[in-house]
């Protein structure tokens, strides 16, 4: 009984700890945290540089839903770079920014963004500002970038697939798996309440 309680407790602690530091940093820096889908993208020349505008259909405004208020239905993420016809050379030119997250049409993700003076959005920074979703359309949507631990009975373990770091016991072991979307949202809601003052940022 004691072992089982310890394993379950450890599982929840680890699922919260997985990605918690990055999530906290992103939430503190963000004006908006949304689950959404990239519906379209278009690029154009602005002041001698290519700028790409992405229209995001917001499925869940996580900051707004944390406080039970109406959220955004869509937002526009603008990034430097892309491919567009040069206005004078009349040839297609591509520009790319190193270490910038590339967004494609149909990408489903949780986005961490900042408001711009023009009313559009910019990603906070780094790859952690876009947490892509896997398994859309199935009964188990996950975020592969975030991990949690699960308890698996020892007789169901594939010995060859085991990782050296797996904690063993006579009855069960702990294995890593991708964090599910519902669990990720619970974690994000919790962190939003812990790290942000109501009314401080975004649409709250």
CSV table of C-alpha atoms in Angstrom, one decimal:
chain,number,residue,atom,x,y,z
A,1,UNK,CA,0.0,0.0,0.0
A,2,UNK,CA,2.8,2.4,0.9
A,3,UNK,CA,4.7,1.6,-2.3
A,4,UNK,CA,1.6,2.2,-4.4
A,5,UNK,CA,0.9,5.6,-2.7
A,6,UNK,CA,4.5,6.6,-3.3
A,7,UNK,CA,4.4,5.7,-7.0
A,8,UNK,CA,1.2,7.6,-7.6
A,9,UNK,CA,2.4,10.6,-5.8
A,10,UNK,CA,5.7,10.5,-7.7
A,11,UNK,CA,3.8,10.2,-11.0
A,12,UNK,CA,1.8,13.4,-10.3
A,13,UNK,CA,4.9,15.4,-9.1
A,14,UNK,CA,6.8,14.4,-12.2
A,15,UNK,CA,3.9,15.2,-14.6
A,16,UNK,CA,3.8,18.7,-13.1
A,17,UNK,CA,7.5,19.1,-13.1
A,18,UNK,CA,7.9,18.1,-16.8
A,19,UNK,CA,8.2,21.4,-18.7
A,20,UNK,CA,7.1,23.4,-15.7
A,21,UNK,CA,10.1,25.8,-15.8
A,22,UNK,CA,9.6,26.5,-19.5
A,23,UNK,CA,5.8,26.9,-19.1
A,24,UNK,CA,6.3,29.3,-16.2
A,25,UNK,CA,8.7,31.4,-18.2
A,26,UNK,CA,6.4,31.5,-21.3
A,27,UNK,CA,3.3,32.4,-19.2
A,28,UNK,CA,5.1,35.2,-17.4
A,29,UNK,CA,6.3,36.7,-20.8
A,30,UNK,CA,3.0,36.1,-22.7
A,31,UNK,CA,0.0,38.4,-23.1
A,32,UNK,CA,-2.0,35.5,-24.6
A,33,UNK,CA,-1.9,31.7,-24.2
A,34,UNK,CA,-4.2,30.0,-26.7
A,35,UNK,CA,-4.8,26.6,-28.2
A,36,UNK,CA,-5.4,27.1,-31.9
A,37,UNK,CA,-4.9,26.1,-35.5
A,38,UNK,CA,-3.0,27.9,-38.2
A,39,UNK,CA,-5.7,28.5,-40.8
A,40,UNK,CA,-3.7,30.6,-43.3
A,41,UNK,CA,-0.4,32.5,-43.9
A,42,UNK,CA,0.6,35.2,-46.2
A,43,UNK,CA,3.9,37.0,-46.8
A,44,UNK,CA,4.7,40.5,-48.0
A,45,UNK,CA,7.5,43.0,-48.2
A,46,UNK,CA,7.5,45.6,-45.5
A,47,UNK,CA,10.3,48.2,-45.3
A,48,UNK,CA,12.7,46.1,-47.3
A,49,UNK,CA,12.0,42.9,-45.3
A,50,UNK,CA,9.6,39.9,-45.7
A,51,UNK,CA,7.0,39.6,-43.1
A,52,UNK,CA,4.6,36.6,-42.7
A,53,UNK,CA,1.2,36.9,-41.2
A,54,UNK,CA,-0.5,33.8,-39.8
A,55,UNK,CA,-4.2,33.6,-39.0
A,56,UNK,CA,-4.9,31.5,-35.9
A,57,UNK,CA,-8.3,30.0,-35.2
A,58,UNK,CA,-8.5,30.0,-31.4
A,59,UNK,CA,-10.1,26.9,-30.0
A,60,UNK,CA,-9.4,27.8,-26.4
A,61,UNK,CA,-8.2,31.1,-25.0
A,62,UNK,CA,-6.5,29.7,-21.9
A,63,UNK,CA,-6.0,33.0,-20.1
A,64,UNK,CA,-9.6,33.9,-20.5
A,65,UNK,CA,-10.9,30.4,-19.6
A,66,UNK,CA,-8.8,30.5,-16.5
A,67,UNK,CA,-11.0,33.3,-15.2
A,68,UNK,CA,-14.3,32.2,-16.9
A,69,UNK,CA,-14.5,35.2,-19.3
A,70,UNK,CA,-15.0,35.5,-23.0
A,71,UNK,CA,-11.8,35.0,-25.0
A,72,UNK,CA,-10.5,35.6,-28.5
A,73,UNK,CA,-11.9,33.7,-31.4
A,74,UNK,CA,-8.8,34.3,-33.6
A,75,UNK,CA,-5.5,36.2,-33.6
A,76,UNK,CA,-2.7,37.0,-36.0
A,77,UNK,CA,0.9,36.0,-35.4
A,78,UNK,CA,3.4,38.0,-37.4
A,79,UNK,CA,7.0,36.8,-37.9
A,80,UNK,CA,9.9,38.1,-39.9
A,81,UNK,CA,10.9,36.0,-42.9
A,82,UNK,CA,9.0,34.0,-45.5
A,83,UNK,CA,8.7,33.9,-49.3
A,84,UNK,CA,7.3,36.8,-51.3
A,85,UNK,CA,7.6,38.4,-54.8
A,86,UNK,CA,10.2,41.2,-54.7
A,87,UNK,CA,8.3,44.5,-55.6
A,88,UNK,CA,11.0,45.7,-58.1
A,89,UNK,CA,13.0,42.7,-59.1
A,90,UNK,CA,9.7,40.7,-59.8
A,91,UNK,CA,11.3,37.5,-58.6
A,92,UNK,CA,10.4,35.3,-55.6
A,93,UNK,CA,12.7,35.8,-52.7
A,94,UNK,CA,12.9,33.8,-49.5
A,95,UNK,CA,14.2,35.0,-46.1
A,96,UNK,CA,14.6,32.9,-43.0
A,97,UNK,CA,15.5,33.7,-39.4
A,98,UNK,CA,17.7,31.2,-37.6
A,99,UNK,CA,16.2,29.6,-34.5
A,100,UNK,CA,12.7,30.9,-35.4
A,101,UNK,CA,9.8,28.6,-35.1
A,102,UNK,CA,8.3,27.9,-38.5
A,103,UNK,CA,4.5,27.8,-38.6
A,104,UNK,CA,2.6,25.9,-41.3
A,105,UNK,CA,-1.0,25.9,-42.3
A,106,UNK,CA,-3.0,23.2,-40.3
A,107,UNK,CA,-0.5,23.2,-37.4
A,108,UNK,CA,-2.4,22.6,-34.1
A,109,UNK,CA,-0.6,23.9,-31.0
A,110,UNK,CA,-0.7,25.9,-27.8
A,111,UNK,CA,0.8,29.4,-28.6
A,112,UNK,CA,2.4,31.8,-26.2
A,113,UNK,CA,2.3,35.3,-27.7
A,114,UNK,CA,2.9,39.0,-27.0
A,115,UNK,CA,0.7,41.9,-28.2
A,116,UNK,CA,2.3,44.3,-30.7
A,117,UNK,CA,1.4,48.0,-31.2
A,118,UNK,CA,-0.3,47.1,-34.5
A,119,UNK,CA,-2.7,44.8,-32.8
A,120,UNK,CA,-1.1,41.6,-34.0
A,121,UNK,CA,0.9,39.0,-32.0
A,122,UNK,CA,4.5,37.8,-31.8
A,123,UNK,CA,5.6,34.5,-30.4
A,124,UNK,CA,7.3,35.0,-27.0
A,125,UNK,CA,10.6,33.4,-27.9
A,126,UNK,CA,12.2,30.0,-28.7
A,127,UNK,CA,10.7,26.7,-29.5
A,128,UNK,CA,8.8,26.5,-26.2
A,129,UNK,CA,6.4,29.3,-27.4
A,130,UNK,CA,4.7,26.8,-29.7
A,131,UNK,CA,3.7,23.5,-28.2
A,132,UNK,CA,2.5,21.4,-31.0
A,133,UNK,CA,-0.4,18.9,-30.6
A,134,UNK,CA,-0.4,15.3,-31.7
A,135,UNK,CA,-3.4,13.0,-32.2
A,136,UNK,CA,-5.9,15.6,-33.4
A,137,UNK,CA,-9.2,13.8,-34.2
A,138,UNK,CA,-8.5,10.9,-31.8
A,139,UNK,CA,-9.6,10.4,-28.2
A,140,UNK,CA,-6.1,11.1,-27.0
A,141,UNK,CA,-4.5,14.4,-28.0
A,142,UNK,CA,-1.0,14.9,-26.6
A,143,UNK,CA,1.8,17.4,-26.4
A,144,UNK,CA,5.0,15.4,-27.4
A,145,UNK,CA,7.2,18.2,-26.1
A,146,UNK,CA,5.9,17.7,-22.5
A,147,UNK,CA,6.3,14.5,-20.6
A,148,UNK,CA,4.6,12.8,-17.6
A,149,UNK,CA,5.1,9.6,-15.8
A,150,UNK,CA,2.7,6.7,-15.8
A,151,UNK,CA,2.6,3.6,-13.6
A,152,UNK,CA,2.8,0.3,-15.7
A,153,UNK,CA,2.4,-3.2,-14.2
A,154,UNK,CA,5.7,-5.0,-14.5
A,155,UNK,CA,4.2,-7.9,-16.5
A,156,UNK,CA,3.3,-5.4,-19.3
A,157,UNK,CA,6.7,-4.0,-19.7
A,158,UNK,CA,8.6,-4.5,-23.0
A,159,UNK,CA,12.1,-5.3,-21.5
A,160,UNK,CA,13.9,-4.4,-24.8
A,161,UNK,CA,12.2,-1.0,-25.0
A,162,UNK,CA,12.9,-0.1,-21.4
A,163,UNK,CA,15.0,3.0,-20.6
A,164,UNK,CA,17.8,2.7,-18.0
A,165,UNK,CA,16.1,5.5,-16.0
A,166,UNK,CA,12.9,3.6,-15.5
A,167,UNK,CA,12.2,3.0,-11.8
A,168,UNK,CA,11.6,-0.7,-11.1
A,169,UNK,CA,9.6,-2.4,-8.4
A,170,UNK,CA,8.3,-5.9,-7.9
A,171,UNK,CA,4.8,-4.8,-8.9
A,172,UNK,CA,5.1,-1.8,-11.2
A,173,UNK,CA,7.4,0.6,-13.0
A,174,UNK,CA,7.3,4.2,-14.0
A,175,UNK,CA,7.5,5.1,-17.7
A,176,UNK,CA,7.4,8.4,-19.5
A,177,UNK,CA,4.7,9.3,-21.9
A,178,UNK,CA,3.6,12.5,-23.7
A,179,UNK,CA,1.4,14.8,-21.6
A,180,UNK,CA,-2.2,14.7,-22.6
A,181,UNK,CA,-4.0,17.9,-23.7
A,182,UNK,CA,-6.4,17.9,-20.7
A,183,UNK,CA,-3.5,17.5,-18.2
A,184,UNK,CA,-1.5,20.2,-20.0
A,185,UNK,CA,-4.4,22.6,-19.8
A,186,UNK,CA,-4.9,22.0,-16.1
A,187,UNK,CA,-1.2,22.7,-15.6
A,188,UNK,CA,-1.3,25.8,-17.6
A,189,UNK,CA,-4.4,27.1,-15.8
A,190,UNK,CA,-2.7,26.4,-12.5
A,191,UNK,CA,0.4,28.3,-13.6
A,192,UNK,CA,-1.6,31.2,-15.0
A,193,UNK,CA,-3.2,31.7,-11.6
A,194,UNK,CA,0.1,31.3,-9.8
A,195,UNK,CA,2.2,33.6,-12.0
A,196,UNK,CA,-0.2,36.3,-13.2
A,197,UNK,CA,-2.3,38.9,-11.4
A,198,UNK,CA,-5.9,39.0,-12.7
A,199,UNK,CA,-6.2,42.0,-15.0
A,200,UNK,CA,-2.5,42.4,-15.4
A,201,UNK,CA,-2.0,41.1,-18.9
A,202,UNK,CA,-3.8,40.3,-22.2
A,203,UNK,CA,-7.6,40.1,-22.2
A,204,UNK,CA,-8.1,39.4,-18.5
